[in-house]
Structure formats: structure tokens, C-alpha cells
PDB file of C-alpha atoms in Angstrom:
ATOM      1  CA  MET A 425    -227.495 -20.057  36.572  1.00 57.00           C
ATOM      2  CA  ALA A 426    -231.135 -20.271  33.806  1.00 61.00           C
ATOM      3  CA  MET A 427    -230.991 -18.238  31.035  1.00 59.00           C
ATOM      4  CA  GLN A 428    -234.373 -17.191  29.553  1.00 59.00           C
ATOM      5  CA  ILE A 429    -235.124 -16.018  26.130  1.00 60.00           C
ATOM      6  CA  SER A 430    -237.857 -13.947  25.956  1.00 57.00           C
ATOM      7  CA  GLY A 431    -239.979 -14.480  22.971  1.00 54.00           C
ATOM      8  CA  ASN A 432    -240.008 -10.170  21.549  1.00 57.00           C
ATOM      9  CA  TYR A 433    -236.114 -10.711  20.624  1.00 55.00           C
ATOM     10  CA  ALA A 434    -237.314 -13.301  17.843  1.00 51.00           C
ATOM     11  CA  GLN A 435    -240.401 -10.847  17.176  1.00 55.00           C
ATOM     12  CA  SER A 436    -238.160  -8.230  17.063  1.00 57.00           C
ATOM     13  CA  ARG A 437    -234.952  -9.310  15.105  1.00 59.00           C
ATOM     14  CA  THR A 438    -237.828 -10.233  12.642  1.00 66.00           C
ATOM     15  CA  ASP A 439    -239.128  -6.704  12.384  1.00 78.00           C
ATOM     16  CA  TYR A 440    -235.760  -5.189  12.005  1.00 80.00           C
ATOM     17  CA  ALA A 441    -235.203  -7.379   8.719  1.00 79.00           C
ATOM     18  CA  GLU A 442    -238.482  -5.897   7.218  1.00 85.00           C
ATOM     19  CA  LYS A 443    -237.416  -2.663   8.083  1.00 87.00           C
ATOM     20  CA  VAL A 444    -233.932  -2.898   6.170  1.00 86.00           C
ATOM     21  CA  LYS A 445    -236.067  -4.328   3.243  1.00 87.00           C
ATOM     22  CA  GLU A 446    -238.204  -1.460   3.617  1.00 90.00           C
ATOM     23  CA  LYS A 447    -235.954   1.025   3.367  1.00 91.00           C
ATOM     24  CA  GLN A 448    -233.511  -0.689   0.828  1.00 90.00           C
ATOM     25  CA  THR A 449    -236.421  -0.856  -1.161  1.00 90.00           C
ATOM     26  CA  ALA A 450    -237.542   3.251  -0.643  1.00 90.00           C
ATOM     27  CA  GLU A 451    -233.925   4.243  -1.937  1.00 91.00           C
ATOM     28  CA  LYS A 452    -234.222   1.674  -5.255  1.00 89.00           C
ATOM     29  CA  ALA A 453    -237.512   3.473  -6.237  1.00 88.00           C
ATOM     30  CA  GLU A 454    -235.577   7.115  -5.425  1.00 90.00           C
ATOM     31  CA  LYS A 455    -232.948   6.006  -7.526  1.00 89.00           C
ATOM     32  CA  ALA A 456    -235.070   5.030 -10.272  1.00 85.00           C
ATOM     33  CA  LYS A 457    -236.594   8.233  -9.775  1.00 87.00           C
ATOM     34  CA  GLU A 458    -234.155  10.153  -9.889  1.00 87.00           C
ATOM     35  CA  ALA A 459    -232.889   8.847 -13.460  1.00 82.00           C
ATOM     36  CA  GLN A 460    -235.928   8.995 -14.655  1.00 81.00           C
ATOM     37  CA  GLU A 461    -235.812  12.453 -14.198  1.00 84.00           C
ATOM     38  CA  ALA A 462    -232.108  12.560 -15.450  1.00 80.00           C
ATOM     39  CA  GLN A 463    -233.090  11.040 -18.816  1.00 75.00           C
ATOM     40  CA  LYS A 464    -236.392  13.776 -18.943  1.00 77.00           C
ATOM     41  CA  ALA A 465    -234.337  16.248 -18.676  1.00 77.00           C
ATOM     42  CA  SER A 466    -231.785  15.411 -20.964  1.00 71.00           C
ATOM     43  CA  GLY A 467    -234.427  14.396 -23.028  1.00 65.00           C
ATOM     44  CA  GLU A 468    -233.935  10.076 -23.974  1.00 56.00           C
ATOM     45  CA  LYS A 469    -236.133   7.679 -23.938  1.00 54.00           C
ATOM     46  CA  VAL A 470    -237.292   7.454 -19.924  1.00 48.00           C
ATOM     47  CA  SER A 471    -237.243   3.083 -19.970  1.00 51.00           C
ATOM     48  CA  GLY A 472    -238.740   1.970 -16.240  1.00 51.00           C
ATOM     49  CA  ARG A 473    -235.405   0.125 -15.532  1.00 56.00           C
ATOM     50  CA  LEU A 474    -232.087   1.622 -13.425  1.00 55.00           C
ATOM     51  CA  SER A 475    -229.053   2.103 -15.822  1.00 62.00           C
ATOM     52  CA  GLU A 476    -226.876  -0.731 -15.448  1.00 68.00           C
ATOM     53  CA  PRO A 477    -223.491  -0.897 -15.416  1.00 72.00           C
ATOM     54  CA  GLN A 478    -221.688  -1.834 -18.738  1.00 76.00           C
ATOM     55  CA  ASP A 479    -218.483  -3.724 -18.868  1.00 77.00           C
ATOM     56  CA  VAL A 480    -216.055  -1.305 -20.200  1.00 73.00           C
ATOM     57  CA  TYR A 481    -212.498  -2.617 -21.927  1.00 70.00           C
ATOM     58  CA  ILE A 482    -209.093  -0.778 -20.509  1.00 71.00           C
ATOM     59  CA  ARG A 483    -206.015  -1.437 -22.558  1.00 65.00           C
ATOM     60  CA  GLY A 484    -203.360  -1.859 -20.016  1.00 64.00           C
ATOM     61  CA  GLU A 485    -199.633  -0.923 -20.788  1.00 62.00           C
ATOM     62  CA  LYS A 486    -197.872  -3.916 -21.387  1.00 58.00           C
ATOM     63  CA  SER A 487    -200.996  -4.566 -24.345  1.00 52.00           C
ATOM     64  CA  GLU A 488    -200.034  -0.892 -26.129  1.00 50.00           C
ATOM     65  CA  LYS A 489    -196.409  -2.529 -26.494  1.00 50.00           C
ATOM     66  CA  GLU A 490    -197.126  -5.371 -27.842  1.00 52.00           C
ATOM     67  CA  SER A 491    -198.929  -6.945 -30.558  1.00 50.00           C
ATOM     68  CA  VAL A 492    -201.350 -10.034 -30.765  1.00 57.00           C
ATOM     69  CA  GLY A 493    -202.476  -9.844 -33.908  1.00 60.00           C
ATOM     70  CA  LEU A 494    -205.065  -8.738 -36.100  1.00 74.00           C
ATOM     71  CA  TYR A 495    -208.245 -10.575 -36.637  1.00 77.00           C
ATOM     72  CA  ARG A 496    -210.250 -10.212 -39.748  1.00 76.00           C
ATOM     73  CA  ILE A 497    -213.347 -12.467 -41.540  1.00 79.00           C
ATOM     74  CA  GLY A 498    -212.484 -14.059 -45.173  1.00 81.00           C
ATOM     75  CA  GLN A 499    -213.330 -16.814 -46.623  1.00 82.00           C
ATOM     76  CA  ASP A 500    -212.044 -20.527 -46.628  1.00 81.00           C
ATOM     77  CA  GLU A 501    -211.544 -22.766 -49.318  1.00 82.00           C
ATOM     78  CA  ASP A 502    -215.085 -23.673 -50.171  1.00 80.00           C
ATOM     79  CA  GLY A 503    -216.131 -19.494 -49.886  1.00 80.00           C
ATOM     80  CA  SER A 504    -217.598 -19.906 -47.000  1.00 82.00           C
ATOM     81  CA  ARG A 505    -217.008 -17.054 -43.893  1.00 84.00           C
ATOM     82  CA  LYS A 506    -214.037 -17.798 -41.670  1.00 84.00           C
ATOM     83  CA  ILE A 507    -212.653 -15.635 -38.866  1.00 82.00           C
ATOM     84  CA  LEU A 508    -209.121 -15.608 -39.730  1.00 79.00           C
ATOM     85  CA  PHE A 509    -205.922 -14.500 -37.387  1.00 76.00           C
ATOM     86  CA  ASP A 510    -202.929 -12.118 -38.679  1.00 74.00           C
ATOM     87  CA  ASP A 511    -199.948 -13.818 -36.100  1.00 70.00           C
ATOM     88  CA  PRO A 512    -197.626 -10.223 -36.151  1.00 65.00           C
ATOM     89  CA  ALA A 513    -194.763 -13.335 -35.403  1.00 67.00           C
ATOM     90  CA  LYS A 514    -195.481 -15.030 -39.003  1.00 69.00           C
ATOM     91  CA  ALA A 515    -194.541 -11.790 -40.543  1.00 62.00           C
ATOM     92  CA  ASP A 516    -191.512 -11.974 -38.876  1.00 61.00           C
ATOM     93  CA  ARG A 517    -190.415 -14.821 -40.262  1.00 58.00           C
ATOM     94  CA  ALA A 518    -189.751 -13.373 -44.234  1.00 54.00           C
ATOM     95  CA  ASP A 519    -186.173 -12.433 -44.596  1.00 45.00           C
ATOM     96  CA  ASN A 520    -185.501  -8.823 -44.563  1.00 48.00           C
ATOM     97  CA  LYS A 521    -183.474  -9.883 -47.452  1.00 44.00           C
ATOM     98  CA  GLY A 522    -186.477  -9.691 -50.358  1.00 49.00           C
ATOM     99  CA  GLU A 523    -186.993 -12.873 -50.402  1.00 51.00           C
ATOM    100  CA  PRO A 524    -190.669 -13.968 -50.100  1.00 53.00           C
ATOM    101  CA  LYS A 525    -192.543 -15.401 -47.225  1.00 54.00           C
ATOM    102  CA  ALA A 526    -193.247 -19.568 -46.186  1.00 55.00           C
ATOM    103  CA  ASP A 527    -196.138 -20.902 -45.489  1.00 54.00           C
ATOM    104  CA  GLU A 528    -197.087 -22.615 -42.910  1.00 53.00           C
ATOM    105  CA  ASN A 529    -195.525 -26.086 -44.112  1.00 51.00           C
ATOM    106  CA  GLY A 530    -192.211 -24.188 -45.069  1.00 54.00           C
ATOM    107  CA  LYS A 531    -192.874 -23.312 -48.655  1.00 54.00           C
ATOM    108  CA  LYS A 532    -191.606 -19.855 -49.605  1.00 54.00           C
ATOM    109  CA  LEU A 533    -194.779 -18.270 -51.772  1.00 53.00           C
ATOM    110  CA  LYS A 534    -194.683 -16.410 -54.962  1.00 51.00           C
ATOM    111  CA  ALA A 535    -195.557 -12.585 -55.147  1.00 50.00           C
ATOM    112  CA  ASP A 536    -198.647 -13.669 -56.971  1.00 52.00           C
ATOM    113  CA  GLY A 537    -200.107 -14.815 -53.814  1.00 52.00           C
ATOM    114  CA  ASN A 538    -203.119 -14.219 -52.184  1.00 56.00           C
ATOM    115  CA  SER A 539    -203.447 -11.950 -49.145  1.00 57.00           C
ATOM    116  CA  GLN A 540    -204.181 -14.733 -47.157  1.00 63.00           C
ATOM    117  CA  GLY A 541    -200.472 -15.590 -47.732  1.00 65.00           C
ATOM    118  CA  LYS A 542    -201.179 -18.825 -49.687  1.00 72.00           C
ATOM    119  CA  PRO A 543    -199.903 -19.701 -53.238  1.00 75.00           C
ATOM    120  CA  VAL A 544    -202.436 -18.620 -55.612  1.00 78.00           C
ATOM    121  CA  GLU A 545    -203.938 -21.879 -57.220  1.00 80.00           C
ATOM    122  CA  LYS A 546    -205.296 -21.610 -60.913  1.00 85.00           C
ATOM    123  CA  CYS A 547    -207.345 -24.417 -62.209  1.00 86.00           C
ATOM    124  CA  VAL A 548    -209.073 -24.916 -65.765  1.00 87.00           C
ATOM    125  CA  VAL A 549    -212.960 -26.071 -65.574  1.00 87.00           C
ATOM    126  CA  ASN A 550    -214.055 -28.381 -68.616  1.00 89.00           C
ATOM    127  CA  THR A 551    -217.835 -28.838 -69.355  1.00 89.00           C
ATOM    128  CA  ASP A 552    -217.072 -30.557 -72.643  1.00 91.00           C
ATOM    129  CA  LYS A 553    -218.021 -34.101 -71.312  1.00 92.00           C
ATOM    130  CA  VAL A 554    -221.605 -32.811 -70.033  1.00 91.00           C
ATOM    131  CA  ASP A 555    -222.067 -30.741 -72.968  1.00 93.00           C
ATOM    132  CA  ARG A 556    -221.622 -33.711 -75.443  1.00 93.00           C
ATOM    133  CA  GLU A 557    -224.227 -35.698 -73.597  1.00 93.00           C
ATOM    134  CA  ILE A 558    -226.832 -32.816 -73.720  1.00 93.00           C
ATOM    135  CA  LYS A 559    -226.208 -32.840 -76.773  1.00 94.00           C
ATOM    136  CA  LYS A 560    -226.926 -36.697 -77.216  1.00 95.00           C
ATOM    137  CA  LEU A 561    -230.215 -36.415 -76.395  1.00 94.00           C
ATOM    138  CA  LYS A 562    -231.249 -33.456 -77.695  1.00 94.00           C
ATOM    139  CA  GLU A 563    -230.373 -35.433 -81.246  1.00 95.00           C
ATOM    140  CA  LYS A 564    -232.464 -38.537 -79.387  1.00 94.00           C
ATOM    141  CA  LYS A 565    -235.476 -35.908 -79.037  1.00 94.00           C
ATOM    142  CA  GLN A 566    -235.239 -34.751 -82.162  1.00 95.00           C
ATOM    143  CA  GLN A 567    -235.200 -38.377 -83.696  1.00 94.00           C
ATOM    144  CA  LEU A 568    -238.017 -39.801 -81.590  1.00 93.00           C
ATOM    145  CA  GLU A 569    -240.115 -36.773 -82.881  1.00 92.00           C
ATOM    146  CA  GLN A 570    -239.596 -37.968 -86.233  1.00 92.00           C
ATOM    147  CA  GLN A 571    -240.061 -40.818 -85.622  1.00 90.00           C
ATOM    148  CA  ILE A 572    -243.528 -40.262 -84.281  1.00 89.00           C
ATOM    149  CA  GLN A 573    -244.253 -38.250 -87.152  1.00 89.00           C
ATOM    150  CA  SER A 574    -243.320 -41.126 -89.567  1.00 89.00           C
ATOM    151  CA  ALA A 575    -245.411 -43.559 -87.207  1.00 84.00           C
ATOM    152  CA  PHE A 576    -248.732 -42.307 -88.618  1.00 79.00           C
ATOM    153  CA  GLY A 577    -251.979 -44.866 -88.307  1.00 81.00           C
ATOM    154  CA  ASP A 578    -249.709 -47.385 -85.845  1.00 85.00           C
ATOM    155  CA  GLU A 579    -251.382 -45.425 -82.463  1.00 88.00           C
ATOM    156  CA  LYS A 580    -249.125 -48.471 -80.389  1.00 89.00           C
ATOM    157  CA  LYS A 581    -246.079 -47.638 -81.990  1.00 90.00           C
ATOM    158  CA  ILE A 582    -246.464 -43.627 -81.091  1.00 90.00           C
ATOM    159  CA  ARG A 583    -247.475 -43.889 -77.615  1.00 92.00           C
ATOM    160  CA  GLU A 584    -244.904 -46.083 -77.468  1.00 93.00           C
ATOM    161  CA  LEU A 585    -242.689 -43.415 -78.835  1.00 92.00           C
ATOM    162  CA  GLU A 586    -244.006 -40.305 -76.719  1.00 92.00           C
ATOM    163  CA  LYS A 587    -243.404 -42.616 -73.826  1.00 94.00           C
ATOM    164  CA  LYS A 588    -239.945 -42.141 -74.475  1.00 94.00           C
ATOM    165  CA  LEU A 589    -239.344 -38.737 -76.135  1.00 94.00           C
ATOM    166  CA  ALA A 590    -241.051 -37.965 -71.893  1.00 95.00           C
ATOM    167  CA  GLN A 591    -238.151 -39.753 -70.614  1.00 95.00           C
ATOM    168  CA  VAL A 592    -235.588 -38.127 -72.992  1.00 94.00           C
ATOM    169  CA  GLU A 593    -237.304 -34.240 -72.018  1.00 94.00           C
ATOM    170  CA  ASN A 594    -237.581 -34.969 -69.023  1.00 94.00           C
ATOM    171  CA  GLU A 595    -233.860 -36.296 -68.591  1.00 93.00           C
ATOM    172  CA  LEU A 596    -232.508 -33.410 -70.698  1.00 92.00           C
ATOM    173  CA  SER A 597    -234.775 -30.927 -68.599  1.00 92.00           C
ATOM    174  CA  GLN A 598    -232.600 -31.947 -65.466  1.00 92.00           C
ATOM    175  CA  LYS A 599    -229.202 -31.791 -66.859  1.00 91.00           C
ATOM    176  CA  ASP A 600    -229.745 -28.925 -69.373  1.00 90.00           C
ATOM    177  CA  ASN A 601    -228.756 -26.305 -66.669  1.00 89.00           C
ATOM    178  CA  ASP A 602    -226.255 -24.457 -65.683  1.00 88.00           C
ATOM    179  CA  THR A 603    -226.340 -26.525 -61.882  1.00 89.00           C
ATOM    180  CA  TYR A 604    -225.721 -30.056 -63.409  1.00 90.00           C
ATOM    181  CA  ARG A 605    -222.642 -28.192 -65.674  1.00 88.00           C
ATOM    182  CA  LYS A 606    -220.936 -26.872 -62.575  1.00 87.00           C
ATOM    183  CA  GLN A 607    -222.005 -30.215 -60.039  1.00 89.00           C
ATOM    184  CA  HIS A 608    -220.640 -32.469 -63.449  1.00 88.00           C
ATOM    185  CA  ALA A 609    -217.366 -30.208 -64.705  1.00 88.00           C
ATOM    186  CA  GLU A 610    -214.018 -31.339 -64.765  1.00 89.00           C
ATOM    187  CA  PHE A 611    -211.474 -29.510 -62.903  1.00 86.00           C
ATOM    188  CA  SER A 612    -207.759 -29.893 -63.366  1.00 86.00           C
ATOM    189  CA  GLN A 613    -204.981 -27.851 -62.072  1.00 83.00           C
ATOM    190  CA  MET A 614    -202.857 -25.670 -64.565  1.00 79.00           C
ATOM    191  CA  LYS A 615    -198.865 -26.044 -63.794  1.00 70.00           C
TER     192      LYS A 615
END
């Protein structure tokens, strides 16, 4: 017994696939038309796309009972922004007897600790060294200006002194500002 496949079978199969695609396209176009009409009726802005489903957070029963902590934006030691996590388990470490809380290393924090739970460090900034350096440069500039005025007539010496004066003024302009003072300030921790 021999079977023969008719050529019409393959043809009818591709026709069916094309019909399904056409039907799906027509349905999509109809849905888009309905969505546009609904948007027009509600007064919303009409866009050429269908509204896509959006992800929605659904809180479970278990998550309502247990708090996993609180995230907040704070600053680190350098002053840059950082995401901080307040762990409720760490908050429970503090004794209920009114004793201060402990930090990560187990050290007890003083009442004057900051909002991150770390003790406040007090520092003193000293810019005396930079100020003395700038004062010396200003004095040197004054001396060079006086020497230029007193070297009247000696062109070679005047050029040499003006060259030194330009160097001192350049150095002074680089150092006599707040940025230089901050970079070269001395910080010491108060006890």
C-alpha cells in the first residue's frame, strides 16, 4: 500500500498560517482603535501604542508582619551620597535599661552620636603653616619691589629682579586662595 501526499496539503497549510496572521493583525488593530477611542473619551493624550501591562508590587501577608528595615540616602565620611540601611535587628541590640546602643564593633555610642549611629568625631583645622608661607611670599614680594625701585639705572639687575618678582607673584597667586588652604591644612582630632 503506497501513500501519496497531495501537493494541495502543503498549500492549504501555508494558507491557514497566513489567515491566522491576518486575523491576529486585525484583532490588534481593533484593540488599538478601541484604546484610542477610550483615551479620546477620557481626554488623555493619544499615543499610537497599546497600553502595556505594568509591574505592580503586591505586599504579602508575611511581609506586613516582619519589617526588613529601612533604606535611606545619607552621606559617607567623604560627603558623597550613599544608600544606608537601618537594620531593625541592630536597633534591638540596645538594652532596654537605657544603655546606649552599640556600633558595628561593639563599642557603646555616646548620646551625642550622629544619625547613622556612629560617634561624632571632633576635629580642629589648623592653617597657620599655610598662612606663614603666604606671609613670607608677600614679604619677599615687597622686598623685591623695593630693590627694583632702588636699582635705578642698572637695567640688567632690574630685569633679574623683575623676573624673580614675577615668579613670586605667580607662586603667591597659586597659594593665596581657599582651595590651597584647605588642601594643605592640618587636621587634628580633639579628645
